[in-house]
GROMACS .gro file of N, CA and C in nm:
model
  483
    1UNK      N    1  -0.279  -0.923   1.468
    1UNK     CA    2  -0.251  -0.926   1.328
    1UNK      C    3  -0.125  -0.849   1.294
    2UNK      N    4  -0.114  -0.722   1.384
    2UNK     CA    5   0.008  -0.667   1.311
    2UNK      C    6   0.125  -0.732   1.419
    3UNK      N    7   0.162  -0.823   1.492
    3UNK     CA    8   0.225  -0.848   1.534
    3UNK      C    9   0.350  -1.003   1.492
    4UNK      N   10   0.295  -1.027   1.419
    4UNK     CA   11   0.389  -1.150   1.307
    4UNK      C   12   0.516  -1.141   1.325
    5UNK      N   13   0.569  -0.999   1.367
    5UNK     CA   14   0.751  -1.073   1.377
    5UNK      C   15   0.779  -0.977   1.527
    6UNK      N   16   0.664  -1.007   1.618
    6UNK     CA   17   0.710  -0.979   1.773
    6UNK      C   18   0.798  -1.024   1.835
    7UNK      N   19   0.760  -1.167   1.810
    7UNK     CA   20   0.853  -1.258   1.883
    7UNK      C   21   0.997  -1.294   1.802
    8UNK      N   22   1.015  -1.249   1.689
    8UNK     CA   23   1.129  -1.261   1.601
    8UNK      C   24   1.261  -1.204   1.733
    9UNK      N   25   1.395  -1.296   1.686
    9UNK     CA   26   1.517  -1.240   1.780
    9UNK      C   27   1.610  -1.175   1.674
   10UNK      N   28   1.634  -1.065   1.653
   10UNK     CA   29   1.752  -1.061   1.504
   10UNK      C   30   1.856  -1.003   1.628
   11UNK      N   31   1.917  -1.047   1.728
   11UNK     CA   32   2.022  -1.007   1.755
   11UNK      C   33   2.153  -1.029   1.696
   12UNK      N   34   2.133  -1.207   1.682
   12UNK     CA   35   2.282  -1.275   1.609
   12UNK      C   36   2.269  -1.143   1.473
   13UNK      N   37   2.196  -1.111   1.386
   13UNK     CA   38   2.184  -1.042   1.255
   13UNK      C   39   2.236  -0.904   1.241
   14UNK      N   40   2.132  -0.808   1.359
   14UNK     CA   41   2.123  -0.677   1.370
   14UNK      C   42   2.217  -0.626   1.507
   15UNK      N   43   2.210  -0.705   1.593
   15UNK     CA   44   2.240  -0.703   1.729
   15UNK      C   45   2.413  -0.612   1.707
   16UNK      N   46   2.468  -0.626   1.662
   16UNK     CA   47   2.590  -0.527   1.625
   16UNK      C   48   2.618  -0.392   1.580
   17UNK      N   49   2.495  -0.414   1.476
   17UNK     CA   50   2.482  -0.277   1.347
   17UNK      C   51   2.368  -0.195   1.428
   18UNK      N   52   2.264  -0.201   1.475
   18UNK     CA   53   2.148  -0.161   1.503
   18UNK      C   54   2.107  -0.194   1.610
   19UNK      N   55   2.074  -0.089   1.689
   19UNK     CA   56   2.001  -0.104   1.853
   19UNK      C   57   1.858  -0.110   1.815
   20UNK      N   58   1.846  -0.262   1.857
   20UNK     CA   59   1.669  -0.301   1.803
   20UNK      C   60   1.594  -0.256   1.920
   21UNK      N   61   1.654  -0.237   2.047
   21UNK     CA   62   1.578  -0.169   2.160
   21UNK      C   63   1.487  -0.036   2.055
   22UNK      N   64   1.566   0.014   2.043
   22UNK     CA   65   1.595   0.139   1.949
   22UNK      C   66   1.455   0.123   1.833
   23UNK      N   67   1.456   0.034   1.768
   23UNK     CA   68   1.382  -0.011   1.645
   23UNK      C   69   1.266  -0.036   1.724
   24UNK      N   70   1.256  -0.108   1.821
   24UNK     CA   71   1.110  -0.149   1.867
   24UNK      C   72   1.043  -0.034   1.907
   25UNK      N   73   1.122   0.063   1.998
   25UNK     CA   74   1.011   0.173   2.073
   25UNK      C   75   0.991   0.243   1.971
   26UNK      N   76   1.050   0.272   1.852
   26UNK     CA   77   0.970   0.355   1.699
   26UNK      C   78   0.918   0.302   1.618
   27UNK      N   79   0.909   0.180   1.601
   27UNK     CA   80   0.833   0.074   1.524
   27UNK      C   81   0.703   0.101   1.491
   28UNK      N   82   0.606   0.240   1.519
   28UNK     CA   83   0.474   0.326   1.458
   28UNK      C   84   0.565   0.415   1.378
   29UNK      N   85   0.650   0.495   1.429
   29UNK     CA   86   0.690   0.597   1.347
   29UNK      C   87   0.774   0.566   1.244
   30UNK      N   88   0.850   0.413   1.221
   30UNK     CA   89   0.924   0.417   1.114
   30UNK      C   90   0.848   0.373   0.984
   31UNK      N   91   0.741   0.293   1.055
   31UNK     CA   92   0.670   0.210   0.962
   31UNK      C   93   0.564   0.340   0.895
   32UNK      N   94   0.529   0.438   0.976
   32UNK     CA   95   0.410   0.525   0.949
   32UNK      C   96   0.510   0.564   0.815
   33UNK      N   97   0.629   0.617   0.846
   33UNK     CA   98   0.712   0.716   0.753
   33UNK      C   99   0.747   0.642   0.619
   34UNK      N  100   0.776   0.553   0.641
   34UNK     CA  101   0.833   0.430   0.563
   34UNK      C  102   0.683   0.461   0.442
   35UNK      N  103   0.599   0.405   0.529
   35UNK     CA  104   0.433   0.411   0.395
   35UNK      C  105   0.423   0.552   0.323
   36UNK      N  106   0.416   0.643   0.427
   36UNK     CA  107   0.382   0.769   0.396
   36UNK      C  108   0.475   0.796   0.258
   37UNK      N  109   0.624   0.742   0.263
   37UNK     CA  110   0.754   0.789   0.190
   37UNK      C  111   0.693   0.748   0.053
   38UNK      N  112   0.590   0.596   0.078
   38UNK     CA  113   0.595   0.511  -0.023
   38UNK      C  114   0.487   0.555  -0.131
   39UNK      N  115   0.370   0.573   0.001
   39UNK     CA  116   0.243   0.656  -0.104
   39UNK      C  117   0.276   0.767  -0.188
   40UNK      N  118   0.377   0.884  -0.133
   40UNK     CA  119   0.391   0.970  -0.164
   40UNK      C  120   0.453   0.998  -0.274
   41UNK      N  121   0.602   0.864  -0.307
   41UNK     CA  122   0.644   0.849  -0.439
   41UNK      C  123   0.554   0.803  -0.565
   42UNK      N  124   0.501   0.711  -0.509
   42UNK     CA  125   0.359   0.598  -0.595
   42UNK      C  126   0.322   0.758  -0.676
   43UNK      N  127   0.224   0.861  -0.610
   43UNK     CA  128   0.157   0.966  -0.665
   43UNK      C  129   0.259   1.090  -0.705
   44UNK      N  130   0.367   1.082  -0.703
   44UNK     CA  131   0.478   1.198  -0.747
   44UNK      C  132   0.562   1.105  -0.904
   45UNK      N  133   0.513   0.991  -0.892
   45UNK     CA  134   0.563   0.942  -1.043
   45UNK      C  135   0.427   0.945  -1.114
   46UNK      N  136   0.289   0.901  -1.072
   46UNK     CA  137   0.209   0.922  -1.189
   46UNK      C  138   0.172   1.047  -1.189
   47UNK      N  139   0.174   1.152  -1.094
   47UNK     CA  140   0.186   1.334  -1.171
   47UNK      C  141   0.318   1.308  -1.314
   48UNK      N  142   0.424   1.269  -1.261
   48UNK     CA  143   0.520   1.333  -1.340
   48UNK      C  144   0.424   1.263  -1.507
   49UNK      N  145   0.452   1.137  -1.452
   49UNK     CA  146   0.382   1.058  -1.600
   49UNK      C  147   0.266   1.145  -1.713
   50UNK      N  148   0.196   1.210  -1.545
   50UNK     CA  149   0.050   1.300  -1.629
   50UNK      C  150   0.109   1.439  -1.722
   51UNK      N  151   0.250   1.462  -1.654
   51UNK     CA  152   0.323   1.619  -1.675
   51UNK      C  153   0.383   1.591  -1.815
   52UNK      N  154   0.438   1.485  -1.831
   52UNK     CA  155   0.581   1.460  -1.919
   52UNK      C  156   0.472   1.374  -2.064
   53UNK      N  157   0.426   1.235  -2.006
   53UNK     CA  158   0.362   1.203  -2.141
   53UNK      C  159   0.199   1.223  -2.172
   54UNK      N  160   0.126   1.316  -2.139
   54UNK     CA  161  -0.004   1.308  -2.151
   54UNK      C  162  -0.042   1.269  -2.278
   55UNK      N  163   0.024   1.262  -2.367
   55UNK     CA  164  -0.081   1.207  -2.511
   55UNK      C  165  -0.050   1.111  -2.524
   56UNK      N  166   0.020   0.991  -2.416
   56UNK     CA  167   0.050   0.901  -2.484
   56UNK      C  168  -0.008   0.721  -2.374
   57UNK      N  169  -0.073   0.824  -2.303
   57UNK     CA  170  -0.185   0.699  -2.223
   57UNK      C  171  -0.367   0.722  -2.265
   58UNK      N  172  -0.386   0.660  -2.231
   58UNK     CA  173  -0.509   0.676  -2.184
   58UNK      C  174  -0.572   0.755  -2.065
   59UNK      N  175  -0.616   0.824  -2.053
   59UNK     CA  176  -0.643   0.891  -1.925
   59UNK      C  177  -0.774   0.815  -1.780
   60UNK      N  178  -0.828   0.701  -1.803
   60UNK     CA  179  -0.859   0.586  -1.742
   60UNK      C  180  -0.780   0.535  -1.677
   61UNK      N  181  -0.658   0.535  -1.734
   61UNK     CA  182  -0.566   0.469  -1.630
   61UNK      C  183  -0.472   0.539  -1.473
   62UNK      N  184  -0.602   0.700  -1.453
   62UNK     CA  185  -0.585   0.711  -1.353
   62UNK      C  186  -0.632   0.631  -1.275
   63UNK      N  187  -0.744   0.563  -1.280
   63UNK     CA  188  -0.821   0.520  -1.155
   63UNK      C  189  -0.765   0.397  -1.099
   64UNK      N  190  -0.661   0.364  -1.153
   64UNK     CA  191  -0.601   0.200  -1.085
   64UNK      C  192  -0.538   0.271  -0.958
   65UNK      N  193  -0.455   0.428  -0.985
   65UNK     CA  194  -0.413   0.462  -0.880
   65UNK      C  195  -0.524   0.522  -0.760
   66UNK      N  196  -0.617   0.582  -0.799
   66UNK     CA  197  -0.758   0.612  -0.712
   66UNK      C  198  -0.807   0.521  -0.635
   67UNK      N  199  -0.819   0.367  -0.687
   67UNK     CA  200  -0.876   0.302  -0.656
   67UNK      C  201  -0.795   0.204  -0.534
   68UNK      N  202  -0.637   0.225  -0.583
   68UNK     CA  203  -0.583   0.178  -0.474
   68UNK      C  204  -0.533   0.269  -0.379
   69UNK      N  205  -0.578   0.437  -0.380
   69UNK     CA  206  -0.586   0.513  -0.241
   69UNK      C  207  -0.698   0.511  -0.208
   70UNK      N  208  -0.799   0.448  -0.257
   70UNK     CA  209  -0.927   0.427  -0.194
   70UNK      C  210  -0.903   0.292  -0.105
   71UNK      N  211  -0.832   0.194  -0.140
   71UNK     CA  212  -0.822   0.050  -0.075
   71UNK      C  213  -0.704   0.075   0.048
   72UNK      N  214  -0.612   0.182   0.072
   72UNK     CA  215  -0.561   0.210   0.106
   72UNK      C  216  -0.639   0.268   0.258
   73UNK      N  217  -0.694   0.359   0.232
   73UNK     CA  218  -0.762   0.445   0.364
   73UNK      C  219  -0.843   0.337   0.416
   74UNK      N  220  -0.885   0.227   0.347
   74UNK     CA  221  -1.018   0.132   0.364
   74UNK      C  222  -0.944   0.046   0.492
   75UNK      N  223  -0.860  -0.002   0.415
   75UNK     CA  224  -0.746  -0.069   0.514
   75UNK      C  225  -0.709  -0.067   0.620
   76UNK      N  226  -0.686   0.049   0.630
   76UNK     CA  227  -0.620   0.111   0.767
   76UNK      C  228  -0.715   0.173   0.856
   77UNK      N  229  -0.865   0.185   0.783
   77UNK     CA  230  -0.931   0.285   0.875
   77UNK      C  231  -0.976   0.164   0.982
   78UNK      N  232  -0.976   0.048   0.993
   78UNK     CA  233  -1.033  -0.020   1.055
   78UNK      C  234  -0.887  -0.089   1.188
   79UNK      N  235  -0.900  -0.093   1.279
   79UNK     CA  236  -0.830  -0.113   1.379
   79UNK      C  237  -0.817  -0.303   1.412
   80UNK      N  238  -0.633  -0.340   1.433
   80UNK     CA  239  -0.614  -0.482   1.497
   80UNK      C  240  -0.770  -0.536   1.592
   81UNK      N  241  -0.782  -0.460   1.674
   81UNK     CA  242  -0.834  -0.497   1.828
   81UNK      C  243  -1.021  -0.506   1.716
   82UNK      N  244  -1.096  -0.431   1.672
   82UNK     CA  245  -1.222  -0.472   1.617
   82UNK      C  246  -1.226  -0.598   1.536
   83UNK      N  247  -1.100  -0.638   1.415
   83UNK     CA  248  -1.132  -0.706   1.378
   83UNK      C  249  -1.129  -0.853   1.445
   84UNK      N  250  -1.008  -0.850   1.521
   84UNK     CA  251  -1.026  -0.959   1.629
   84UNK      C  252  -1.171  -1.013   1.716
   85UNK      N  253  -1.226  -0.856   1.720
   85UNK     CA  254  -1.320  -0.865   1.803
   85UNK      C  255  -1.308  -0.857   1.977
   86UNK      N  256  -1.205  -0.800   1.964
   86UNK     CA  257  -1.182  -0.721   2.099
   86UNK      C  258  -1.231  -0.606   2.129
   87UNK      N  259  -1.280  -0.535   2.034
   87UNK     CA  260  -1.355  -0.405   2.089
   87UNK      C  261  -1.483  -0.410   2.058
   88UNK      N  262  -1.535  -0.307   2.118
   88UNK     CA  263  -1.645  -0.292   2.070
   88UNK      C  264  -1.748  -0.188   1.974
   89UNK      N  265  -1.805  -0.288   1.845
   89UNK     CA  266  -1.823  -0.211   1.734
   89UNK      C  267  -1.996  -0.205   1.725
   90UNK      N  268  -1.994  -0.049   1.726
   90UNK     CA  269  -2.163  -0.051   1.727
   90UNK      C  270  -2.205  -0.078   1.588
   91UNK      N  271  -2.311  -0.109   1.547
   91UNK     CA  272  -2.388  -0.113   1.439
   91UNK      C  273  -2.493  -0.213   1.416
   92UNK      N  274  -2.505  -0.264   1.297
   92UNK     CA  275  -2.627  -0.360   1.293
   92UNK      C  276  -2.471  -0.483   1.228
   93UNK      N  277  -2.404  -0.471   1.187
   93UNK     CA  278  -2.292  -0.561   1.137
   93UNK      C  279  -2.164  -0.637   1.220
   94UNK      N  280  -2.108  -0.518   1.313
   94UNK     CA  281  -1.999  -0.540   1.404
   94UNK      C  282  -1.919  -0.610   1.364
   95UNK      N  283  -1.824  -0.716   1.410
   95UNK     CA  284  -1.715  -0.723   1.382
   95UNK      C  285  -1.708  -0.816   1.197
   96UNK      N  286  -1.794  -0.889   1.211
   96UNK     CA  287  -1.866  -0.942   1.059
   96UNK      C  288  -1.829  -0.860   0.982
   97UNK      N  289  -1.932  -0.702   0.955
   97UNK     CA  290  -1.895  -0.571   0.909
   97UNK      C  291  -1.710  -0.511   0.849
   98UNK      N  292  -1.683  -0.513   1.009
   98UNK     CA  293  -1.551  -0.442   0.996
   98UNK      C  294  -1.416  -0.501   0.899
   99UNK      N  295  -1.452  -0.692   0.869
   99UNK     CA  296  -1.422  -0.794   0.840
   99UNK      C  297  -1.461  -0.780   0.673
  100UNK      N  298  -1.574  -0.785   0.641
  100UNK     CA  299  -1.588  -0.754   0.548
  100UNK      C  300  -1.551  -0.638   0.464
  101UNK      N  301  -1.523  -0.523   0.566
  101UNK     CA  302  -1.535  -0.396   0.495
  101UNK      C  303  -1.351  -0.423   0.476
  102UNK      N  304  -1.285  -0.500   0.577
  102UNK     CA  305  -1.129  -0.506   0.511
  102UNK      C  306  -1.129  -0.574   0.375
  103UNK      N  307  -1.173  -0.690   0.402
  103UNK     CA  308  -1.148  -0.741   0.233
  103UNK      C  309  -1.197  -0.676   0.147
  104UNK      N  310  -1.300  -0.594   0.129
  104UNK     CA  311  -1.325  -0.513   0.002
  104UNK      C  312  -1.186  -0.403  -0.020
  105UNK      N  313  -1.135  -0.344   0.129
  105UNK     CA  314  -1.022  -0.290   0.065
  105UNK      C  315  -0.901  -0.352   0.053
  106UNK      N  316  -0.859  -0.464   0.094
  106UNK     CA  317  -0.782  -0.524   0.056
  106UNK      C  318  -0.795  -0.588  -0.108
  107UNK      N  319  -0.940  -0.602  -0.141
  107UNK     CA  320  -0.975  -0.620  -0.321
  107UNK      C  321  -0.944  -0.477  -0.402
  108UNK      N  322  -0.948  -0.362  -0.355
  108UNK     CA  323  -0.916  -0.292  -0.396
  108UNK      C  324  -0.797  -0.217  -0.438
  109UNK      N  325  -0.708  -0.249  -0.381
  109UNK     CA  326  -0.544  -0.243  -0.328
  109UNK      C  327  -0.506  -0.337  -0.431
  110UNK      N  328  -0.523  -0.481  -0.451
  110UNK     CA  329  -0.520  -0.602  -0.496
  110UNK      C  330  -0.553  -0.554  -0.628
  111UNK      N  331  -0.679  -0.546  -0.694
  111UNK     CA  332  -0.737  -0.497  -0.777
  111UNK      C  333  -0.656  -0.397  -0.904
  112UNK      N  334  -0.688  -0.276  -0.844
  112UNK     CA  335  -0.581  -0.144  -0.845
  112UNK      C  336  -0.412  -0.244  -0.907
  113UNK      N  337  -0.325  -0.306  -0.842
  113UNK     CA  338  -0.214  -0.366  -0.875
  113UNK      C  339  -0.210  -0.419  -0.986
  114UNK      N  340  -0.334  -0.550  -1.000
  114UNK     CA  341  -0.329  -0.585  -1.093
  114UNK      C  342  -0.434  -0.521  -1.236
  115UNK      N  343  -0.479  -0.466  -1.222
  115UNK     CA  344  -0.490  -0.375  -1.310
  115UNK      C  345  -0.373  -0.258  -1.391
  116UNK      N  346  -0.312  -0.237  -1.295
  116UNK     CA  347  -0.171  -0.100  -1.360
  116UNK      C  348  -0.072  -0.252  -1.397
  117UNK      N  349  -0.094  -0.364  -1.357
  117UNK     CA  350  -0.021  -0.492  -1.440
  117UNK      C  351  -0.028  -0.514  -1.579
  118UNK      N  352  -0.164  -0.507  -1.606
  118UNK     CA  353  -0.218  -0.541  -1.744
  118UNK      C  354  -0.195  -0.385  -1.798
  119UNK      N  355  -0.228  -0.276  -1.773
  119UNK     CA  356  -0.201  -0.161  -1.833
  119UNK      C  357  -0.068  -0.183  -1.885
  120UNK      N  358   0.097  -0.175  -1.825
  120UNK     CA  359   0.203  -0.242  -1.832
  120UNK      C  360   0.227  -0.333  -1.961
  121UNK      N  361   0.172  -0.466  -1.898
  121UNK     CA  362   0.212  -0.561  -1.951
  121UNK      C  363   0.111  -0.588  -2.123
  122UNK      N  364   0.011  -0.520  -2.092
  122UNK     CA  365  -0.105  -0.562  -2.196
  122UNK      C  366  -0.103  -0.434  -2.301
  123UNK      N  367  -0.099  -0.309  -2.198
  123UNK     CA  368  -0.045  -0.224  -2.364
  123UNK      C  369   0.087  -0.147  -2.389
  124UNK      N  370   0.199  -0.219  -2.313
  124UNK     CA  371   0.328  -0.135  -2.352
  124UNK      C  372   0.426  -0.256  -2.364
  125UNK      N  373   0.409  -0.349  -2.287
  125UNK     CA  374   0.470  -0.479  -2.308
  125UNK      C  375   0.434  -0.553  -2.455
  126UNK      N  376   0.343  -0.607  -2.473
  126UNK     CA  377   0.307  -0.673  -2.568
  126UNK      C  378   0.258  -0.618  -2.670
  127UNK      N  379   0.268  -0.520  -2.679
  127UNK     CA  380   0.175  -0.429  -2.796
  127UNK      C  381   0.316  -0.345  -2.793
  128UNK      N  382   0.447  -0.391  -2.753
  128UNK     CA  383   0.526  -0.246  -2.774
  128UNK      C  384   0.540  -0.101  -2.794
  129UNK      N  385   0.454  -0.057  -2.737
  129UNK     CA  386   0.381   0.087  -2.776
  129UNK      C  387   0.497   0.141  -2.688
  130UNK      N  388   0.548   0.244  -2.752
  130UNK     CA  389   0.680   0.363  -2.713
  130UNK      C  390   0.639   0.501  -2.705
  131UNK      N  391   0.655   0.544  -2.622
  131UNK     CA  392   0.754   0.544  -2.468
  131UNK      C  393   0.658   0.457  -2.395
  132UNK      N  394   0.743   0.398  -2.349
  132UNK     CA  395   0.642   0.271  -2.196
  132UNK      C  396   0.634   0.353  -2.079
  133UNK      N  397   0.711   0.446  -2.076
  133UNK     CA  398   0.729   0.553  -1.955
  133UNK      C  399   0.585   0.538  -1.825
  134UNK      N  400   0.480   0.537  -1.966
  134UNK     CA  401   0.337   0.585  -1.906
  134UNK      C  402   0.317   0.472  -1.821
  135UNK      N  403   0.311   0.331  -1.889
  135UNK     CA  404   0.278   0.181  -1.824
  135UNK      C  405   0.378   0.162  -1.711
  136UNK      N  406   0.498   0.186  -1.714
  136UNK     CA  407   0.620   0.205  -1.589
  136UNK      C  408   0.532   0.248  -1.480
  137UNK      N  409   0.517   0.336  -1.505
  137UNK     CA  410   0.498   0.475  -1.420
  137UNK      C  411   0.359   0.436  -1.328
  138UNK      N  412   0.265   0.373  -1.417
  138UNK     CA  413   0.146   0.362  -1.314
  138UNK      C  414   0.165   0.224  -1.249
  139UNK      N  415   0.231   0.136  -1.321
  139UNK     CA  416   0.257   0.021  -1.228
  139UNK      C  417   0.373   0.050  -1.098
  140UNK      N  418   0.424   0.152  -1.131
  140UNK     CA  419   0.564   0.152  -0.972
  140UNK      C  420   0.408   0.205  -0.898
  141UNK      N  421   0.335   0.378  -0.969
  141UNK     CA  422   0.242   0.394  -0.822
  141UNK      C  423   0.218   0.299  -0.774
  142UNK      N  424   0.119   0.206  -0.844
  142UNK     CA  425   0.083   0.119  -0.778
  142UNK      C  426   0.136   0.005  -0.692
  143UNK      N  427   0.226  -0.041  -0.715
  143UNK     CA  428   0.298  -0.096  -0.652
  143UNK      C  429   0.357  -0.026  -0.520
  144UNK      N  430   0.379   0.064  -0.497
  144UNK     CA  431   0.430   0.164  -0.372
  144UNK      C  432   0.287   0.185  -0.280
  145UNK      N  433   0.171   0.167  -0.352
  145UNK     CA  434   0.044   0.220  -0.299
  145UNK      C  435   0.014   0.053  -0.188
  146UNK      N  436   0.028  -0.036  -0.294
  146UNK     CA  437  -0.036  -0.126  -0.231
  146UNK      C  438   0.131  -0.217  -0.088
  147UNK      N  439   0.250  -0.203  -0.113
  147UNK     CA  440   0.323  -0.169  -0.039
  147UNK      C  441   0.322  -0.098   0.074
  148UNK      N  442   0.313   0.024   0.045
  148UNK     CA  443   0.287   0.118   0.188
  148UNK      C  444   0.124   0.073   0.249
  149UNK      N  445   0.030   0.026   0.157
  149UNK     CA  446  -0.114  -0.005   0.276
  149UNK      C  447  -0.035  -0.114   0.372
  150UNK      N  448   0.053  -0.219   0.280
  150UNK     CA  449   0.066  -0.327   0.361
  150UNK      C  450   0.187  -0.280   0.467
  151UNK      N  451   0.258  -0.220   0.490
  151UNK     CA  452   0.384  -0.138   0.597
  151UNK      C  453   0.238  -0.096   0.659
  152UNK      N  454   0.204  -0.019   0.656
  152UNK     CA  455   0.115   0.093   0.705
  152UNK      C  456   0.042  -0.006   0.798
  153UNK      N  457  -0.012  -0.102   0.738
  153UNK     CA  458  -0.147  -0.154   0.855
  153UNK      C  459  -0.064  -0.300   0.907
  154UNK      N  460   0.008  -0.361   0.899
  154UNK     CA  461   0.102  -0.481   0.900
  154UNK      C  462   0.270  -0.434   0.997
  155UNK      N  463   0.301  -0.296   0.961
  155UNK     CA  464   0.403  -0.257   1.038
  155UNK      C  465   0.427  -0.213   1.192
  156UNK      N  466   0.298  -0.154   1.210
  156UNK     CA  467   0.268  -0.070   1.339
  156UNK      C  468   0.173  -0.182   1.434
  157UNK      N  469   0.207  -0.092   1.535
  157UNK     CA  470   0.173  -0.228   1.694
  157UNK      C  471   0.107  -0.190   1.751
  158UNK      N  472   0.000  -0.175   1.787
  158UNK     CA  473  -0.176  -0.128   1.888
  158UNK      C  474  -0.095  -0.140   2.045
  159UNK      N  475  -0.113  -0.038   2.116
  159UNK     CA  476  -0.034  -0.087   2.212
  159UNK      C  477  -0.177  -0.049   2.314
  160UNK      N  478  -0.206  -0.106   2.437
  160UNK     CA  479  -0.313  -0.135   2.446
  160UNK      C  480  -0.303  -0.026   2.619
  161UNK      N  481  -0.402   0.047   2.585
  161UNK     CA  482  -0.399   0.187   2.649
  161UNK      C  483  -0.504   0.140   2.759
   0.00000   0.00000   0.00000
């Protein structure tokens, strides 16, 4: 699953500017950093949002961001090789389980997005309500949240020990 652009060649592209030798053997660590960079902004703009406009949201509209660091850990806690069904998963569910338990966090991630959408679009967009700062602000988290799950679990390569 996380392997979709293995077989990709970008030499004619990159092959000048960038040693992809280079890119492939860090290809966990750029992608880890890359998410980490991403989560980390997502939750350093809705603090600021909580710092700068607090009287002018709703305070509910933390949980779109909660809910997509909850869909976030959900995501990633589960490994390429189980859901394939290459390893082996104890329980009464197994790989069924591990399968299911991604799409609930992938609904959550999903969810979370479009929810800080309608926050946005439903009460600062269309209802013009000023400063929009607040609706900005939880739609970039979110958007960086559900971004970095997808770098995070989509970027990095199981290398098989």
């Amino acid at each position: 699953m996380s392997g979709c652009l293995d077989n990709t060649n970008c030499e004619g592209i990159l092959g000048r500017c960038v040693d992809t030798e280079w890119l492939s053997e860090n290809r966990n660590v750029i992608s880890s950093i890359t998410a980490g960079c991403l989560f980390a902004i997502g939750w350093w703009i809705a603090i600021d949002v909580g710092a700068i406009d607090s009287h002018n949201y709703n305070p509910a509209y933390w949980s779109c961001g909660v809910f997509g660091t909850i869909g976030l850990f959900m995501v990633n806690a589960v490994s390429n090789s189980q859901l394939r069904g290459d390893a082996y998963v104890p329980g009464a569910l197994g790989t069924a389980g591990t399968r299911i338990w991604m799409v609930f966090g992938f609904l959550c991630v999903f969810a979370s997005l479009i929810g800080a959408s309608f926050i946005l679009f439903g009460d600062y967009v269309y209802k013009k309500k000023q400063p929009s700062y607040p609706g900005t602000g939880f739609f970039i988290q979110n958007l960086c949240i559900f971004l970095a799950t997808i770098i995070f679990k989509f970027g990095r390569a199981e290398d098989a020990y």
